Tab-separated table of C-alpha atoms in Angstrom:
chain	number	residue	atom	x	y	z
A	1	MET	CA	275.857	108.748	16.813
A	2	PRO	CA	277.683	107.263	13.811
A	3	ALA	CA	281.455	107.066	13.990
A	4	ALA	CA	283.265	109.795	12.096
A	5	PRO	CA	284.480	108.537	8.713
A	6	ALA	CA	288.144	107.501	8.746
A	7	PRO	CA	290.294	110.226	7.187
A	8	PRO	CA	291.438	109.295	3.661
A	9	ARG	CA	294.739	107.471	3.279
A	10	VAL	CA	297.693	109.445	1.991
A	11	PRO	CA	299.571	108.216	-1.103
A	12	CYS	CA	303.334	107.733	-1.211
A	13	THR	CA	304.638	107.506	-4.749
A	14	PHE	CA	307.993	107.510	-6.499
A	15	ALA	CA	306.815	110.465	-8.570
A	16	GLY	CA	306.183	112.266	-5.262
A	17	MET	CA	309.727	111.546	-4.113
A	18	VAL	CA	311.122	112.967	-7.343
A	19	GLU	CA	308.904	116.024	-6.900
A	20	GLY	CA	310.208	116.413	-3.328
A	21	ALA	CA	313.813	116.308	-4.552
A	22	ARG	CA	312.938	118.864	-7.233
A	23	LEU	CA	311.376	121.207	-4.682
A	24	THR	CA	314.664	121.325	-2.731
A	25	VAL	CA	316.688	122.508	-5.745
A	26	PRO	CA	316.373	126.225	-4.832
A	27	LEU	CA	317.907	125.328	-1.440
A	28	LEU	CA	320.932	123.594	-2.973
A	29	PRO	CA	323.345	126.557	-3.194
A	30	GLY	CA	322.807	127.446	0.468
A	31	THR	CA	322.999	123.804	1.549
A	32	LEU	CA	326.222	123.183	-0.381
A	33	VAL	CA	327.935	126.176	1.178
A	34	PHE	CA	326.649	125.304	4.657
A	35	ALA	CA	327.821	121.663	4.345
A	36	ALA	CA	331.191	122.815	3.061
A	37	ALA	CA	331.501	125.119	6.072
A	38	VAL	CA	330.788	122.183	8.383
A	39	GLY	CA	333.430	120.131	6.559
A	40	ALA	CA	335.925	122.974	6.894
A	41	THR	CA	335.203	123.360	10.602
A	42	SER	CA	335.704	119.593	11.043
A	43	ALA	CA	339.135	119.859	9.452
A	44	GLU	CA	340.008	122.836	11.652
A	45	LYS	CA	339.032	120.856	14.778
A	46	GLY	CA	341.247	117.943	13.749
A	47	LEU	CA	338.665	115.472	12.450
A	48	THR	CA	339.844	113.169	9.676
A	49	LEU	CA	337.943	113.197	6.375
A	50	GLY	CA	336.372	109.861	7.342
A	51	GLN	CA	335.172	111.275	10.673
A	52	ALA	CA	333.784	114.401	9.008
A	53	VAL	CA	331.853	112.360	6.438
A	54	PHE	CA	330.641	109.968	9.134
A	55	MET	CA	329.328	112.935	11.132
A	56	SER	CA	327.459	114.484	8.202
A	57	LEU	CA	326.034	111.099	7.214
A	58	SER	CA	324.916	110.058	10.695
A	59	VAL	CA	323.959	113.380	12.323
A	60	TYR	CA	322.822	115.283	9.184
A	61	ALA	CA	321.876	118.472	11.024
A	62	GLY	CA	324.113	121.409	10.195
A	63	ALA	CA	323.636	123.864	13.048
A	64	SER	CA	324.105	121.131	15.665
A	65	GLN	CA	327.215	119.842	13.891
A	66	LEU	CA	328.762	123.341	13.931
A	67	LEU	CA	327.956	123.818	17.627
A	68	GLY	CA	329.065	120.301	18.556
A	69	LEU	CA	332.367	120.993	16.809
A	70	GLN	CA	332.796	124.206	18.807
A	71	LEU	CA	332.906	121.960	21.901
A	72	TRP	CA	335.245	119.405	20.286
A	73	PRO	CA	337.967	118.646	22.866
A	74	GLN	CA	341.667	118.001	22.283
A	75	VAL	CA	341.512	115.187	24.827
A	76	PHE	CA	338.262	113.231	25.092
A	77	SER	CA	336.454	112.306	28.270
A	78	LEU	CA	332.960	111.063	29.009
A	79	SER	CA	331.945	114.491	30.304
A	80	ALA	CA	333.181	116.174	27.114
A	81	ILE	CA	331.108	113.738	25.064
A	82	ALA	CA	328.073	114.283	27.299
A	83	ALA	CA	328.334	118.048	26.730
A	84	ILE	CA	328.493	117.568	22.958
A	85	VAL	CA	325.501	115.221	22.965
A	86	VAL	CA	323.392	117.512	25.164
A	87	VAL	CA	324.136	120.558	23.003
A	88	THR	CA	323.303	118.561	19.876
A	89	MET	CA	319.958	117.514	21.278
A	90	ALA	CA	319.128	121.032	22.485
A	91	VAL	CA	319.871	122.535	19.067
A	92	ASN	CA	317.826	119.835	17.330
A	93	LEU	CA	314.859	119.924	19.702
A	94	ARG	CA	313.041	121.846	16.969
A	95	PHE	CA	312.850	118.566	15.013
A	96	LEU	CA	310.532	117.287	17.735
A	97	LEU	CA	308.086	120.087	16.971
A	98	MET	CA	308.494	119.601	13.225
A	99	GLY	CA	307.704	115.893	13.519
A	100	ALA	CA	304.662	116.725	15.639
A	101	SER	CA	303.362	119.218	13.088
A	102	LEU	CA	303.729	116.699	10.224
A	103	GLN	CA	302.106	113.818	12.124
A	104	PRO	CA	298.413	114.448	11.229
A	105	TRP	CA	299.367	114.290	7.545
A	106	LEU	CA	302.069	111.598	7.494
A	107	SER	CA	300.330	109.198	9.904
A	108	ARG	CA	297.795	108.547	7.132
A	109	GLY	CA	300.607	107.298	4.845
A	110	PRO	CA	302.513	103.977	4.885
A	111	ALA	CA	304.425	103.628	8.186
A	112	GLY	CA	307.677	102.216	6.782
A	113	PRO	CA	308.452	104.908	4.206
A	114	VAL	CA	307.194	107.614	6.572
A	115	HIS	CA	309.749	106.542	9.193
A	116	VAL	CA	312.501	106.610	6.568
A	117	GLY	CA	311.397	110.179	5.872
A	118	LEU	CA	311.426	111.027	9.588
A	119	ALA	CA	314.984	109.696	9.869
A	120	ALA	CA	315.887	112.310	7.235
A	121	LEU	CA	313.934	115.138	8.931
A	122	THR	CA	315.724	118.497	8.827
A	123	ASP	CA	314.831	122.138	8.257
A	124	ALA	CA	314.950	121.804	4.458
A	125	ASN	CA	312.524	118.931	3.923
A	126	PHE	CA	310.339	120.230	6.739
A	127	VAL	CA	309.763	123.617	5.087
A	128	VAL	CA	309.447	122.127	1.606
A	129	ALA	CA	306.932	119.483	2.723
A	130	SER	CA	304.993	121.857	5.003
A	131	ARG	CA	304.465	124.327	2.212
A	132	TYR	CA	303.555	121.574	-0.263
A	133	HIS	CA	300.961	120.225	2.170
A	134	ALA	CA	299.646	123.702	3.088
A	135	GLN	CA	298.962	124.248	-0.614
A	136	GLY	CA	296.877	121.073	-0.780
A	137	GLY	CA	299.527	118.437	-1.650
A	138	GLN	CA	298.998	114.983	-0.110
A	139	ASP	CA	301.787	112.707	-1.405
A	140	ALA	CA	304.003	111.645	1.527
A	141	GLY	CA	306.713	110.806	-1.012
A	142	VAL	CA	307.436	114.542	-1.342
A	143	PHE	CA	308.622	114.686	2.284
A	144	ILE	CA	310.631	111.474	1.962
A	145	GLY	CA	312.227	112.324	-1.393
A	146	ALA	CA	313.213	115.816	-0.270
A	147	GLY	CA	314.852	114.421	2.877
A	148	LEU	CA	316.768	111.604	1.200
A	149	PHE	CA	317.993	113.822	-1.633
A	150	MET	CA	319.262	116.481	0.790
A	151	TRP	CA	320.897	113.765	2.922
A	152	VAL	CA	323.058	112.644	-0.019
A	153	ILE	CA	323.892	116.219	-1.038
A	154	TRP	CA	324.754	117.178	2.534
A	155	THR	CA	327.088	114.239	3.074
A	156	LEU	CA	328.902	114.655	-0.252
A	157	ALA	CA	329.318	118.427	0.131
A	158	THR	CA	331.183	117.877	3.410
A	159	ILE	CA	334.106	116.414	1.462
A	160	PRO	CA	335.262	119.489	-0.544
A	161	GLY	CA	334.702	121.592	2.598
A	162	HIS	CA	337.086	119.385	4.573
A	163	ALA	CA	339.644	119.632	1.764
A	164	LEU	CA	339.333	123.400	1.241
A	165	GLY	CA	339.574	124.060	4.956
A	166	HIS	CA	340.429	127.579	5.929
A	167	LEU	CA	338.611	129.339	3.093
A	168	LEU	CA	335.278	128.531	4.693
A	169	THR	CA	335.682	128.501	8.458
A	170	ASP	CA	334.312	131.994	9.028
A	171	PRO	CA	330.547	131.484	8.746
A	172	LYS	CA	329.949	135.191	8.222
A	173	ARG	CA	331.840	135.161	4.967
A	174	PHE	CA	329.429	134.333	2.141
A	175	ALA	CA	326.587	134.907	4.665
A	176	ILE	CA	326.588	131.202	5.654
A	177	ASP	CA	325.162	132.097	9.058
A	178	MET	CA	322.099	133.513	7.285
A	179	VAL	CA	321.306	130.479	5.105
A	180	MET	CA	318.766	129.008	7.510
A	181	PRO	CA	316.917	132.244	8.430
A	182	LEU	CA	316.735	133.381	4.801
A	183	THR	CA	315.480	129.988	3.621
A	184	PHE	CA	312.823	130.072	6.312
A	185	THR	CA	311.861	133.631	5.394
A	186	ALA	CA	311.301	132.729	1.747
A	187	MET	CA	309.296	129.642	2.727
A	188	SER	CA	307.157	131.507	5.262
A	189	VAL	CA	305.568	133.617	2.525
A	190	GLY	CA	303.658	130.570	1.255
A	191	LEU	CA	302.598	129.459	4.740
A	192	PHE	CA	301.041	132.622	6.149
A	193	ARG	CA	297.249	132.569	6.641
A	194	LEU	CA	295.908	135.902	7.835
A	195	ARG	CA	293.035	134.657	9.991
A	196	ARG	CA	295.054	131.929	11.661
A	197	ASP	CA	298.469	133.544	11.966
A	198	ARG	CA	297.889	137.251	12.603
A	199	LEU	CA	298.003	136.606	16.360
A	200	ALA	CA	300.049	133.394	16.513
A	201	TRP	CA	303.061	134.813	14.667
A	202	PRO	CA	303.507	137.905	16.873
A	203	VAL	CA	303.174	135.714	19.979
A	204	ALA	CA	305.792	133.312	18.613
A	205	ALA	CA	308.141	136.155	17.680
A	206	GLY	CA	307.734	137.906	21.036
A	207	VAL	CA	308.375	134.821	23.143
A	208	ALA	CA	311.306	133.805	20.922
A	209	VAL	CA	312.946	137.235	21.216
A	210	VAL	CA	312.560	137.312	25.002
A	211	THR	CA	313.980	133.780	25.258
A	212	ALA	CA	316.928	134.710	23.057
A	213	GLN	CA	317.729	137.551	25.490
A	214	LEU	CA	317.588	135.206	28.481
A	215	ALA	CA	319.152	131.956	27.253
A	216	ASP	CA	322.071	130.961	25.043
A	217	GLY	CA	321.754	128.467	22.223
A	218	TYR	CA	318.632	127.755	20.242
A	219	TRP	CA	316.005	127.413	22.981
A	220	PHE	CA	314.146	130.391	21.493
A	221	ILE	CA	312.962	128.235	18.567
A	222	VAL	CA	311.309	125.787	20.940
A	223	THR	CA	309.709	128.295	23.328
A	224	GLY	CA	308.572	130.669	20.570
A	225	ALA	CA	307.125	127.902	18.408
A	226	LEU	CA	305.277	126.339	21.343
A	227	ALA	CA	303.862	129.715	22.415
A	228	GLY	CA	302.697	130.574	18.895
A	229	SER	CA	301.171	127.147	18.389
A	230	LEU	CA	299.344	127.228	21.747
A	231	ALA	CA	298.115	130.752	20.979
A	232	ALA	CA	296.637	129.489	17.716
A	233	GLY	CA	294.971	126.643	19.616
A	234	VAL	CA	293.470	128.980	22.220
A	235	LEU	CA	292.391	131.630	19.704
A	236	ARG	CA	291.102	129.202	17.037
A	237	GLU	CA	287.944	130.146	15.193
A	238	ARG	CA	285.193	128.360	17.079
A	239	ALA	CA	282.682	126.640	14.822
B	1	MET	CA	338.294	98.937	30.345
B	2	SER	CA	340.172	101.411	28.228
B	3	VAL	CA	338.938	102.954	25.023
B	4	PRO	CA	341.486	103.279	22.209
B	5	GLU	CA	342.314	106.903	21.482
B	6	GLU	CA	341.060	106.837	17.891
B	7	ALA	CA	337.621	105.488	18.899
B	8	TRP	CA	336.613	108.575	20.931
B	9	PRO	CA	335.571	110.825	18.022
B	10	TYR	CA	333.396	108.039	16.654
B	11	ILE	CA	331.757	107.557	20.047
B	12	ALA	CA	331.045	111.298	20.245
B	13	ILE	CA	329.596	111.385	16.719
B	14	THR	CA	327.454	108.310	17.391
B	15	GLY	CA	326.097	110.015	20.507
B	16	MET	CA	325.258	113.150	18.493
B	17	ALA	CA	323.476	111.004	15.886
B	18	ALA	CA	321.505	109.063	18.498
B	19	ALA	CA	320.337	112.290	20.166
B	20	THR	CA	319.291	113.715	16.807
B	21	PHE	CA	317.372	110.614	15.685
B	22	LEU	CA	315.588	110.556	19.030
B	23	VAL	CA	314.172	114.080	18.568
B	24	ARG	CA	313.387	113.376	14.887
B	25	PHE	CA	311.023	110.554	15.869
B	26	ALA	CA	309.835	111.737	19.301
B	27	GLY	CA	307.478	114.518	18.201
B	28	TYR	CA	305.767	112.264	15.687
B	29	TRP	CA	305.385	109.465	18.248
B	30	ILE	CA	304.078	111.804	20.949
B	31	MET	CA	301.485	113.241	18.575
B	32	SER	CA	300.274	109.730	17.651
B	33	ARG	CA	299.200	109.395	21.273
B	34	VAL	CA	297.531	112.795	21.628
B	35	PRO	CA	293.828	112.855	20.689
B	36	PRO	CA	293.212	115.281	17.787
B	37	THR	CA	290.866	117.713	19.550
B	38	PRO	CA	290.022	121.022	17.795
B	39	PHE	CA	292.582	122.698	20.062
B	40	VAL	CA	295.338	120.265	19.075
B	41	ARG	CA	294.432	120.517	15.386
B	42	ALA	CA	294.527	124.315	15.423
B	43	ALA	CA	297.799	124.318	17.369
B	44	LEU	CA	299.463	121.846	14.982
B	45	GLU	CA	298.253	123.714	11.907
B	46	ALA	CA	299.900	126.889	13.146
B	47	LEU	CA	303.088	125.115	14.280
B	48	PRO	CA	305.142	125.240	11.038
B	49	GLY	CA	304.705	129.009	10.766
B	50	ALA	CA	305.405	129.452	14.469
B	51	ILE	CA	308.655	127.472	14.149
B	52	ILE	CA	309.711	129.646	11.223
B	53	VAL	CA	308.930	132.952	12.933
B	54	SER	CA	310.658	131.818	16.131
B	55	THR	CA	313.770	130.930	14.145
B	56	VAL	CA	314.004	133.960	11.899
B	57	VAL	CA	313.254	136.853	14.244
B	58	PRO	CA	315.845	136.148	16.993
B	59	LEU	CA	318.508	135.170	14.438
B	60	ALA	CA	317.855	138.409	12.554
B	61	MET	CA	318.197	140.335	15.822
B	62	ARG	CA	321.511	138.599	16.595
B	63	GLY	CA	322.654	139.257	13.027
B	64	GLY	CA	322.013	142.988	13.218
B	65	LEU	CA	321.291	145.396	10.368
B	66	ALA	CA	322.675	143.164	7.598
B	67	ALA	CA	320.458	140.291	8.716
B	68	TRP	CA	317.323	142.467	8.868
B	69	ILE	CA	317.988	143.823	5.390
B	70	GLY	CA	318.599	140.289	4.084
B	71	VAL	CA	315.342	139.003	5.598
B	72	ALA	CA	313.372	141.973	4.245
B	73	VAL	CA	314.848	141.595	0.757
B	74	ALA	CA	314.218	137.814	0.707
B	75	ALA	CA	310.602	138.274	1.828
B	76	ALA	CA	309.957	141.088	-0.662
B	77	VAL	CA	311.409	139.145	-3.598
B	78	MET	CA	309.400	136.070	-2.584
B	79	VAL	CA	306.147	138.070	-2.472
B	80	LEU	CA	306.860	139.695	-5.836
B	81	VAL	CA	308.426	136.847	-7.831
B	82	ARG	CA	307.300	133.670	-5.962
B	83	LYS	CA	310.624	131.956	-6.694
B	84	ASP	CA	312.611	130.482	-3.771
B	85	ILE	CA	315.916	130.652	-5.585
B	86	ALA	CA	315.482	134.336	-6.452
B	87	ALA	CA	314.462	135.180	-2.877
B	88	LEU	CA	317.445	133.317	-1.382
B	89	ALA	CA	319.945	134.731	-3.858
B	90	ALA	CA	318.692	138.269	-3.289
B	91	GLY	CA	318.718	137.827	0.504
B	92	MET	CA	322.235	136.358	0.595
B	93	GLY	CA	323.455	139.011	-1.840
B	94	ALA	CA	322.006	141.758	0.331
B	95	VAL	CA	323.680	140.384	3.487
B	96	ILE	CA	327.060	140.049	1.762
B	97	ALA	CA	326.753	143.531	0.246
B	98	VAL	CA	325.771	145.230	3.515
B	99	ARG	CA	328.591	143.483	5.397
B	100	SER	CA	331.137	144.322	2.724
B	101	PHE	CA	330.306	147.997	3.308
B	102	GLY	CA	331.187	147.383	6.935
B	103	LEU	CA	327.629	147.794	8.180
B	104	GLY	CA	325.761	145.361	10.442
């Protein structure tokens, strides 16, 4: 039996990176407000401007920054830090699934740039790149450019938030708490495939809702996504 | 050994960053070692949508009526207009409007 032909290599171009940055533009207003809210919360919790910027630059994951800051202690100890780190990882565990879902595509691109893109992996460049790829796009630069562009925007937008402080600390004002779900909702319209998803999506939603009733935090993203993905694997159209 | 007071926040932030980078790379690395059987391919293809559904539905439930209306408006505008920015603006506007009426 002849070996299966190697899958085609994936390009990674500068034009792709620019396209990726362009595709994130609709997400900018929500991202700016979200980053400003994180900056404001940092100020409220007593972080200096330098510490707030350092956090946005190095962590670059909004929901986990907000939750980590909720646990920010007045007096530090190793156990307080351990709690913050564990919560951060739990909230960001969804990145593990996002990286897994992008791997069949990105592993056919150049390893160096792809890992730069993975370092910048968040919800925004994940949804932008997933939809681009689902619609037939191949250029890995789109994922990388979207991530790097958002990284800069995110870090810079922390600064006015830290300065403005109290105007922004209530996430419900300006619907900041709904930025992520509404972004995902808009993006999901381009991802839905009737044959594949008509069973996987209800399974994912059901498991996620049950998990949300049983456990605090963001575990429901992980359990729901895994259940929906496994359901699609089990129920796949057999050739 | 004693840690200077002003170093603690930086240690905490560095720990948060390390944890986040670990999960950013881990899924990709794990998948490089999993053979791409038809089951795995089908599961991975459905994963982005499953992540999205699993994020939106529980958050909408926690957010109450305003959140449901926002999600419905964003989805409807996206289907009709196919513009992210219009869908997001309409969804956020709907949430703010419903909350300002004291609902949800």
